Structure formats: structure tokens, C-alpha cells
Amino acid sequence: PALSPEWIGMRIPQTQWWDFTSTPGTLTLAARPDGLGDFANPSFFGRRQAHANATAATSVTLDGDGQAGLAAMQNDEYWMAIAVTGQGDKQSVRLLRRGGPEEPAAGKMVAEAPLPSTEPVELKAEASGAIYRFSYRDDTGWHQLGPDQDGTLLSTQTAGGFTGVVFGPFASGVR
């Protein structure tokens, strides 16, 4: 199995950090040290956001320490992400964002909520024009994590570039 051509990564991988065979029917990403803002080759695949109103969703199972989630990215310096984070036997879900080169490469935490178990967690990113919302689902339903986010942070007018926003799954070590 392989991803279709509309899925892109950042830079040329030096090692294979993705796997389609260990759990058939799923994409497994290795939580490596390279993060979304490191100007490296993070464990990330993205697909272009083709419309002003869009939704991306995934289910995350995190084994051990690290973080895995769903990112909305313009480039290494401008992105937002919702991630399941594990440290020891505790897991939480975090909303992270990086709004330029002056902010930490690992992003800033906007919001965090504890997770009651290590069961798979559904994550969702929604774009509604210039507003982005990030949510997770537990046994009581969907919960928006943090306030609405200003999507102009990801615009080519703010972030530069020409590719537009891409949504996709990622995994990395926690910093």
C-alpha cells in the first residue's frame, strides 16, 4: 500500500518513518525528534486544503511518550495542530500553534485537556473561512479545544509561500 500522489511531505526523507503494514488499514508514523517547526523532515503527510470551508479528521493511538495529531500547516514557521501527548502513563490533548520565526520551533500551547485513558482519540480540524477550530472526541462527545483560531496566520499574506494550507497527520517527540 501507498498514499496517493496528492499527499505530500516536507523535504526528502532520509529514512522511512511511516508504515502501512504493521497494522493493516492504518498509517503508522514514528514519533521522531524532528518536529513541525524544525526545518527538517518531520513525520508528517499533508493534503492541500482545497476550499475555504473544510474539515480534516483522524483517529490517533499513541504508544508511549511523544505526540501525534493533526496539523494545519503553511510552512515550518506558521502552523496549528491538535495532538495527543503522552508522558509516562498520562495522556492529554493539546492545541499548539506557531505564529512566526520568533516563536519556539515546537510551537506554543494554546490549550490542553487531560485524557481519561489511552484509547484511540478522534481529532478534527475545521476551517470556516478565516476561522479554524480544533476538536477531540471522548466518550461524552466532541469538545472544541481552545478558542477559535485566526486562520489568517496561515495565509500567504502573513506566512508567505504559495502552496496554501495543508492538513495532515504528524508524530514527534514531546518538547
Short mmCIF file of C-alpha atoms in Angstrom, two decimals:
data_model
loop_
_atom_site.label_atom_id
_atom_site.label_comp_id
_atom_site.label_asym_id
_atom_site.label_seq_id
_atom_site.Cartn_x
_atom_site.Cartn_y
_atom_site.Cartn_z
CA PRO A 1 0.00 0.00 0.00
CA ALA A 2 0.96 3.62 -0.54
CA LEU A 3 -0.50 7.10 -0.24
CA SER A 4 -1.96 8.63 -3.37
CA PRO A 5 0.04 11.43 -5.06
CA GLU A 6 -1.98 14.30 -3.55
CA TRP A 7 -0.34 13.57 -0.16
CA ILE A 8 2.91 15.48 0.34
CA GLY A 9 5.64 15.58 2.95
CA MET A 10 8.25 18.13 3.98
CA ARG A 11 11.61 17.59 2.34
CA ILE A 12 13.12 14.30 1.22
CA PRO A 13 13.05 11.53 3.85
CA GLN A 14 16.42 10.01 4.76
CA THR A 15 14.72 7.06 6.46
CA GLN A 16 11.23 5.56 6.24
CA TRP A 17 9.22 6.81 9.24
CA TRP A 18 5.82 5.62 8.00
CA ASP A 19 4.33 2.14 7.86
CA PHE A 20 1.20 0.67 6.28
CA THR A 21 1.75 -2.98 7.17
CA SER A 22 2.22 -3.33 10.95
CA THR A 23 -1.48 -2.57 11.50
CA PRO A 24 -3.30 -3.27 8.22
CA GLY A 25 -5.64 -0.49 7.15
CA THR A 26 -3.85 2.21 9.16
CA LEU A 27 -0.98 4.61 8.70
CA THR A 28 1.61 4.37 11.48
CA LEU A 29 4.03 7.27 11.95
CA ALA A 30 7.21 7.09 14.04
CA ALA A 31 7.46 9.83 16.71
CA ARG A 32 10.93 11.10 15.82
CA PRO A 33 12.83 14.12 17.18
CA ASP A 34 12.10 16.27 14.08
CA GLY A 35 9.07 18.47 14.74
CA LEU A 36 6.80 20.55 12.53
CA GLY A 37 8.86 23.73 13.04
CA ASP A 38 12.38 22.32 12.79
CA PHE A 39 13.16 22.92 9.09
CA ALA A 40 13.79 19.18 8.81
CA ASN A 41 11.82 16.15 7.63
CA PRO A 42 9.14 15.65 10.31
CA SER A 43 6.85 12.62 10.42
CA PHE A 44 4.09 14.48 8.55
CA PHE A 45 1.97 13.92 5.47
CA GLY A 46 -0.35 16.67 4.27
CA ARG A 47 -3.03 17.23 1.70
CA ARG A 48 -3.87 20.67 0.36
CA GLN A 49 -6.88 22.48 1.78
CA ALA A 50 -8.82 22.99 -1.44
CA HIS A 51 -11.75 25.04 -0.10
CA ALA A 52 -12.29 27.89 2.37
CA ASN A 53 -14.66 25.63 4.33
CA ALA A 54 -13.02 22.28 5.03
CA THR A 55 -12.77 19.53 7.65
CA ALA A 56 -10.00 17.02 8.30
CA ALA A 57 -10.26 14.26 10.89
CA THR A 58 -8.24 11.31 12.10
CA SER A 59 -8.07 8.78 14.90
CA VAL A 60 -4.87 8.66 16.95
CA THR A 61 -3.45 5.88 19.08
CA LEU A 62 -0.26 6.95 20.83
CA ASP A 63 2.07 4.28 22.15
CA GLY A 64 4.49 5.63 24.75
CA ASP A 65 5.94 9.11 25.03
CA GLY A 66 5.62 11.63 22.22
CA GLN A 67 2.83 13.35 20.40
CA ALA A 68 0.70 12.53 17.39
CA GLY A 69 -2.08 14.50 15.85
CA LEU A 70 -3.47 16.59 13.04
CA ALA A 71 -1.80 19.74 11.72
CA ALA A 72 -2.88 22.65 9.54
CA MET A 73 0.36 23.95 8.04
CA GLN A 74 1.55 26.72 5.79
CA ASN A 75 5.27 26.10 6.45
CA ASP A 76 7.77 25.42 9.27
CA GLU A 77 7.10 28.79 10.92
CA TYR A 78 3.31 29.06 10.56
CA TRP A 79 1.11 26.16 11.67
CA MET A 80 -1.55 24.98 14.10
CA ALA A 81 -2.02 21.45 15.41
CA ILE A 82 -4.10 19.34 17.76
CA ALA A 83 -2.14 16.48 19.30
CA VAL A 84 -2.46 13.61 21.72
CA THR A 85 0.56 13.91 24.00
CA GLY A 86 1.94 11.14 26.18
CA GLN A 87 4.43 11.46 29.01
CA GLY A 88 4.80 8.43 31.23
CA ASP A 89 1.39 6.93 31.94
CA LYS A 90 -0.52 10.20 31.36
CA GLN A 91 -2.02 11.46 28.14
CA SER A 92 -3.56 14.79 27.24
CA VAL A 93 -4.73 16.56 24.12
CA ARG A 94 -3.08 19.87 23.24
CA LEU A 95 -3.74 22.70 20.83
CA LEU A 96 -0.42 24.07 19.55
CA ARG A 97 0.44 26.92 17.22
CA ARG A 98 3.49 28.59 15.77
CA GLY A 99 2.97 32.11 14.51
CA GLY A 100 6.34 33.05 13.07
CA PRO A 101 10.10 32.68 13.41
CA GLU A 102 10.15 34.48 16.77
CA GLU A 103 8.06 31.72 18.38
CA PRO A 104 9.53 28.38 19.56
CA ALA A 105 10.01 25.76 16.84
CA ALA A 106 7.89 23.36 18.92
CA GLY A 107 5.05 25.90 18.94
CA LYS A 108 3.17 27.43 21.86
CA MET A 109 0.50 25.55 23.78
CA VAL A 110 -2.85 27.33 23.38
CA ALA A 111 -4.97 24.84 25.34
CA GLU A 112 -4.73 21.41 26.98
CA ALA A 113 -7.20 18.86 28.33
CA PRO A 114 -6.45 15.60 30.16
CA LEU A 115 -7.48 12.33 28.56
CA PRO A 116 -9.01 9.69 30.84
CA SER A 117 -7.44 6.72 29.05
CA THR A 118 -5.03 5.69 26.34
CA GLU A 119 -7.81 4.60 24.00
CA PRO A 120 -7.78 5.92 20.42
CA VAL A 121 -8.76 9.60 20.26
CA GLU A 122 -10.56 11.18 17.33
CA LEU A 123 -9.24 14.60 16.32
CA LYS A 124 -10.74 17.16 13.97
CA ALA A 125 -9.60 20.40 12.34
CA GLU A 126 -12.21 22.62 10.71
CA ALA A 127 -11.71 25.69 8.55
CA SER A 128 -14.58 28.11 8.13
CA GLY A 129 -13.18 30.94 6.09
CA ALA A 130 -10.51 32.59 8.25
CA ILE A 131 -11.59 30.73 11.41
CA TYR A 132 -10.05 27.39 12.39
CA ARG A 133 -11.46 25.13 15.12
CA PHE A 134 -9.79 22.11 16.66
CA SER A 135 -11.76 19.40 18.48
CA TYR A 136 -11.38 15.98 20.05
CA ARG A 137 -13.93 13.32 20.87
CA ASP A 138 -14.16 11.27 24.04
CA ASP A 139 -16.93 9.03 25.40
CA THR A 140 -19.13 12.10 26.06
CA GLY A 141 -18.87 13.55 22.54
CA TRP A 142 -16.95 16.23 20.64
CA HIS A 143 -15.21 19.07 22.52
CA GLN A 144 -13.64 22.15 20.98
CA LEU A 145 -10.14 22.61 22.38
CA GLY A 146 -9.32 26.25 22.96
CA PRO A 147 -10.96 29.24 21.32
CA ASP A 148 -11.50 29.75 17.61
CA GLN A 149 -8.14 30.34 15.92
CA ASP A 150 -7.34 33.15 13.48
CA GLY A 151 -6.63 31.38 10.21
CA THR A 152 -5.04 34.45 8.65
CA LEU A 153 -1.93 33.21 10.49
CA LEU A 154 -1.74 30.55 7.75
CA SER A 155 -2.42 32.89 4.84
CA THR A 156 0.18 33.57 2.17
CA GLN A 157 -0.17 37.28 3.06
CA THR A 158 1.08 36.54 6.62
CA ALA A 159 3.22 33.43 6.21
CA GLY A 160 4.48 33.89 2.66
CA GLY A 161 4.81 30.97 0.33
CA PHE A 162 2.49 29.88 -2.43
CA THR A 163 1.26 26.39 -1.59
CA GLY A 164 -1.54 27.33 0.77
CA VAL A 165 -2.56 25.31 3.81
CA VAL A 166 -2.16 21.55 4.03
CA PHE A 167 -3.93 19.33 6.57
CA GLY A 168 -2.42 16.09 7.73
CA PRO A 169 -1.30 13.67 10.42
CA PHE A 170 2.02 14.04 12.23
CA ALA A 171 4.04 12.48 15.05
CA SER A 172 7.06 13.74 17.01
CA GLY A 173 8.81 13.65 20.33
CA VAL A 174 7.45 15.95 23.05
CA ARG A 175 9.45 19.09 23.76
#
